[in-house]
Short mmCIF file of C-alpha atoms and ligand atoms in Angstrom, two decimals:
data_model
loop_
_atom_site.label_atom_id
_atom_site.label_comp_id
_atom_site.label_asym_id
_atom_site.label_seq_id
_atom_site.Cartn_x
_atom_site.Cartn_y
_atom_site.Cartn_z
CA MET A 1 -134.26 -99.30 22.31
CA THR A 2 -136.71 -96.90 24.12
CA ASP A 3 -134.20 -94.19 23.85
CA ARG A 4 -134.99 -94.16 20.18
CA LEU A 5 -138.71 -93.81 20.82
CA GLU A 6 -140.22 -90.36 21.93
CA LEU A 7 -143.80 -89.50 22.89
CA ILE A 8 -144.69 -85.77 22.51
CA GLN A 9 -147.64 -83.37 22.09
CA GLY A 10 -147.94 -81.37 19.41
CA ASP A 11 -148.70 -80.75 15.66
CA ILE A 12 -146.96 -83.42 13.20
CA THR A 13 -146.82 -80.87 10.56
CA HIS A 14 -144.23 -79.00 12.40
CA VAL A 15 -142.20 -82.20 12.98
CA THR A 16 -138.63 -82.44 11.10
CA ALA A 17 -137.97 -85.86 10.15
CA ASP A 18 -137.16 -88.14 7.21
CA ALA A 19 -140.79 -88.92 7.18
CA ILE A 20 -144.01 -88.24 8.83
CA VAL A 21 -147.09 -90.55 8.72
CA ASN A 22 -150.31 -89.34 7.51
CA ALA A 23 -153.67 -91.09 8.53
CA ALA A 24 -155.00 -91.00 5.28
CA ASN A 25 -158.04 -92.68 3.82
CA SER A 26 -157.98 -94.94 0.69
CA SER A 27 -158.71 -92.24 -2.04
CA LEU A 28 -155.40 -90.45 -0.95
CA GLY A 29 -157.46 -87.33 -1.87
CA GLY A 30 -156.96 -85.55 1.36
CA GLY A 31 -159.58 -85.20 4.12
CA GLY A 32 -159.98 -83.71 7.63
CA GLY A 33 -157.87 -84.33 10.90
CA VAL A 34 -154.27 -84.87 10.36
CA ASP A 35 -154.55 -85.46 6.82
CA GLY A 36 -155.97 -81.93 6.03
CA ALA A 37 -153.52 -80.44 8.21
CA ILE A 38 -150.78 -82.27 6.40
CA HIS A 39 -152.10 -81.41 2.97
CA ARG A 40 -152.42 -77.69 4.00
CA ALA A 41 -148.93 -77.23 5.20
CA ALA A 42 -147.32 -79.39 2.48
CA GLY A 43 -149.29 -77.57 -0.44
CA ARG A 44 -151.19 -78.30 -3.64
CA GLU A 45 -148.25 -80.43 -5.04
CA LEU A 46 -148.73 -83.08 -2.44
CA LEU A 47 -152.49 -83.54 -3.61
CA ALA A 48 -151.13 -83.98 -7.11
CA GLU A 49 -148.69 -86.82 -6.41
CA CYS A 50 -151.10 -88.65 -4.42
CA LEU A 51 -153.66 -88.57 -7.06
CA THR A 52 -150.93 -90.43 -9.34
CA LEU A 53 -151.18 -93.20 -6.83
CA GLY A 54 -154.62 -94.51 -7.02
CA ARG A 55 -156.48 -96.28 -4.13
CA CYS A 56 -154.61 -97.36 -1.12
CA PRO A 57 -156.38 -100.30 0.57
CA THR A 58 -157.13 -100.13 4.37
CA GLY A 59 -153.84 -101.46 6.22
CA GLN A 60 -151.39 -100.48 3.41
CA ALA A 61 -149.23 -97.38 3.06
CA ARG A 62 -147.73 -95.29 0.19
CA ILE A 63 -144.67 -92.76 0.17
CA THR A 64 -144.69 -89.10 -1.44
CA LYS A 65 -142.49 -86.24 -1.11
CA GLY A 66 -142.90 -83.76 1.71
CA TYR A 67 -143.04 -80.61 -0.49
CA ARG A 68 -143.42 -77.60 1.81
CA LEU A 69 -143.24 -79.71 5.22
CA PRO A 70 -140.11 -79.61 7.01
CA ALA A 71 -140.36 -83.60 6.68
CA GLY A 72 -138.75 -84.98 3.63
CA HIS A 73 -141.56 -87.50 3.12
CA VAL A 74 -145.16 -88.49 3.96
CA ILE A 75 -145.92 -91.78 4.34
CA HIS A 76 -149.89 -92.12 3.76
CA ALA A 77 -151.24 -95.02 5.89
CA VAL A 78 -154.87 -95.96 5.83
CA GLY A 79 -156.08 -97.06 9.23
CA PRO A 80 -159.42 -99.13 9.65
CA VAL A 81 -162.83 -97.45 10.86
CA TRP A 82 -163.77 -98.82 13.90
CA GLN A 83 -166.68 -101.26 13.66
CA GLY A 84 -166.73 -102.50 17.08
CA GLY A 85 -163.23 -104.51 17.34
CA ARG A 86 -164.47 -107.77 15.56
CA ASN A 87 -163.76 -106.98 12.10
CA GLY A 88 -159.98 -107.37 12.12
CA GLU A 89 -159.29 -103.77 13.14
CA ASP A 90 -156.42 -104.53 15.52
CA ALA A 91 -154.59 -106.40 12.63
CA LEU A 92 -155.07 -103.86 10.04
CA LEU A 93 -154.08 -101.14 12.50
CA ALA A 94 -150.89 -103.03 13.06
CA SER A 95 -150.23 -103.43 9.36
CA CYS A 96 -150.20 -99.83 8.82
CA TYR A 97 -147.35 -99.29 11.39
CA ARG A 98 -145.57 -102.45 9.80
CA ASN A 99 -146.28 -101.19 6.17
CA ALA A 100 -144.89 -97.99 7.10
CA PHE A 101 -141.50 -99.15 8.61
CA ALA A 102 -141.32 -101.32 5.43
CA LEU A 103 -141.52 -98.28 3.10
CA MET A 104 -138.79 -96.65 5.21
CA GLU A 105 -136.64 -99.36 4.94
CA LYS A 106 -137.10 -99.59 1.09
CA HIS A 107 -136.25 -95.81 0.94
CA GLY A 108 -133.35 -95.85 3.49
CA LEU A 109 -135.26 -93.40 5.88
CA ARG A 110 -134.14 -93.27 9.48
CA THR A 111 -136.36 -90.98 11.39
CA VAL A 112 -140.12 -90.90 11.42
CA ALA A 113 -143.18 -89.37 13.15
CA PHE A 114 -146.66 -90.99 13.71
CA PRO A 115 -149.84 -89.70 14.68
CA SER A 116 -152.29 -91.80 16.35
CA ILE A 117 -153.71 -93.31 13.38
CA SER A 118 -157.42 -94.09 13.49
CA THR A 119 -158.15 -92.72 16.74
CA GLY A 120 -159.67 -89.58 15.35
CA VAL A 121 -162.69 -89.60 12.74
CA TYR A 122 -162.41 -93.35 12.27
CA GLY A 123 -163.20 -94.01 15.96
CA PHE A 124 -160.48 -96.58 17.28
CA PRO A 125 -160.54 -96.25 20.89
CA ILE A 126 -157.20 -94.73 21.78
CA GLU A 127 -156.78 -96.86 24.92
CA ARG A 128 -157.10 -99.85 22.59
CA ALA A 129 -154.91 -98.40 19.72
CA ALA A 130 -151.86 -97.18 21.92
CA PRO A 131 -150.57 -100.64 22.95
CA ILE A 132 -150.71 -101.88 19.32
CA ALA A 133 -149.03 -98.76 18.07
CA LEU A 134 -146.21 -98.95 20.48
CA ARG A 135 -145.93 -102.95 20.02
CA GLU A 136 -145.30 -102.26 16.15
CA ILE A 137 -142.98 -99.42 16.89
CA ARG A 138 -140.92 -101.31 19.67
CA GLU A 139 -140.71 -104.33 17.44
CA ALA A 140 -139.42 -102.27 14.24
CA LEU A 141 -136.76 -100.52 16.48
CA GLU A 142 -135.63 -104.06 17.83
CA ARG A 143 -135.40 -105.31 14.32
CA ARG A 144 -134.13 -102.39 12.68
CA PRO A 145 -130.90 -100.84 13.98
CA GLU A 146 -130.97 -98.40 11.07
CA LEU A 147 -134.06 -96.65 12.61
CA GLU A 148 -132.43 -93.53 14.68
CA ARG A 149 -135.75 -91.95 16.14
CA VAL A 150 -139.47 -92.96 16.23
CA THR A 151 -141.70 -90.18 17.64
CA VAL A 152 -145.33 -90.31 18.30
CA VAL A 153 -147.07 -87.09 17.89
CA LEU A 154 -150.15 -86.60 19.96
CA PHE A 155 -152.39 -83.87 19.46
CA SER A 156 -153.76 -83.82 22.95
CA GLU A 157 -152.52 -83.99 26.66
CA LYS A 158 -155.29 -86.62 27.10
CA ASP A 159 -154.02 -88.51 24.16
CA LEU A 160 -150.12 -88.25 25.21
CA LYS A 161 -151.29 -89.34 28.60
CA VAL A 162 -152.89 -92.56 27.20
CA TYR A 163 -149.85 -93.41 25.19
CA GLN A 164 -147.41 -92.58 28.13
CA GLN A 165 -149.51 -95.25 30.09
CA ALA A 166 -149.46 -97.79 27.56
CA LEU A 167 -145.71 -97.17 27.18
CA GLY A 168 -145.14 -97.80 31.03
CA ALA A 169 -147.51 -100.93 31.23
N1 AR6 B 1 -150.86 -83.58 14.43
C1 AR6 B 1 -150.92 -84.68 15.05
N2 AR6 B 1 -152.18 -85.25 15.34
C2 AR6 B 1 -153.13 -84.89 14.82
C3 AR6 B 1 -153.08 -83.50 14.04
C4 AR6 B 1 -152.15 -82.87 13.90
N3 AR6 B 1 -151.66 -81.52 13.00
N4 AR6 B 1 -154.50 -83.29 13.39
C5 AR6 B 1 -155.42 -84.30 14.16
N5 AR6 B 1 -154.47 -85.05 14.87
P1 AR6 B 1 -157.82 -88.23 12.34
P2 AR6 B 1 -158.35 -91.05 11.68
C6 AR6 B 1 -154.78 -86.38 15.52
O1 AR6 B 1 -159.50 -88.08 12.53
O2 AR6 B 1 -159.21 -91.35 12.82
C7 AR6 B 1 -159.46 -87.81 7.63
O3 AR6 B 1 -160.57 -87.50 7.33
C8 AR6 B 1 -156.35 -86.58 16.01
O4 AR6 B 1 -156.73 -85.86 17.15
O5 AR6 B 1 -156.91 -87.23 11.75
O6 AR6 B 1 -157.27 -92.21 11.06
C9 AR6 B 1 -158.89 -88.60 6.62
O7 AR6 B 1 -158.71 -88.44 5.43
C10 AR6 B 1 -156.45 -88.04 16.42
O8 AR6 B 1 -155.64 -88.49 17.60
O9 AR6 B 1 -157.37 -89.62 11.56
C11 AR6 B 1 -159.52 -89.98 6.74
O10 AR6 B 1 -160.77 -89.78 6.07
C12 AR6 B 1 -155.33 -88.55 15.21
O11 AR6 B 1 -154.63 -87.38 14.71
C13 AR6 B 1 -159.94 -90.01 8.42
O12 AR6 B 1 -159.97 -88.67 8.74
C14 AR6 B 1 -155.99 -89.38 14.13
O13 AR6 B 1 -157.18 -88.67 13.87
C15 AR6 B 1 -158.92 -90.79 8.90
O14 AR6 B 1 -159.46 -90.82 10.33
#
């Protein structure tokens, strides 16, 4: 199972996969962080498609094409803003991963790359987010034999170490 899971350090906009996941906001209108990088790399047609989708509530996800990205699709998942940890943030974060996998199944996609959702601008502590992300990914790999590869792309070496530690724990 874990042979289908990989943790790498890098820029998710360079990843070739059936889908990459975007850490979006509810407007789906683009933003900073990984969202800004994905929109810049995909080109303006991505924003045009996003704007046809309406708002996406926190914890949910929407799918678009990948346009100029090497990835075929973008799954836009809206993570929770960290509010101290007692406002359902853990469950909402888990729900992003689950809904992303549900979209993959619906569209027959087999390979996917995730960033560390919510742990940038949205302030979710990465030490708490990593075990939640990895639990959901492992569960999806167990349940869904059609999934060929799940890659988590960490932007910094420090973030990669946090995920590696959580994977080993
Ligand atoms: N590749 C992989 N990871 C990246 C990249 C990249 N190119 N760029 C940043 N990261 P963030 P959030 C990492 O802030 O916390 C946006 O404005 C980053 O280091 O992108 O979910 C949206 O529009 C961090 O570890 O997303 C929303 O308004 C992780 O990606 C808001 O930010 C997530 O950081 C969402 O905040």
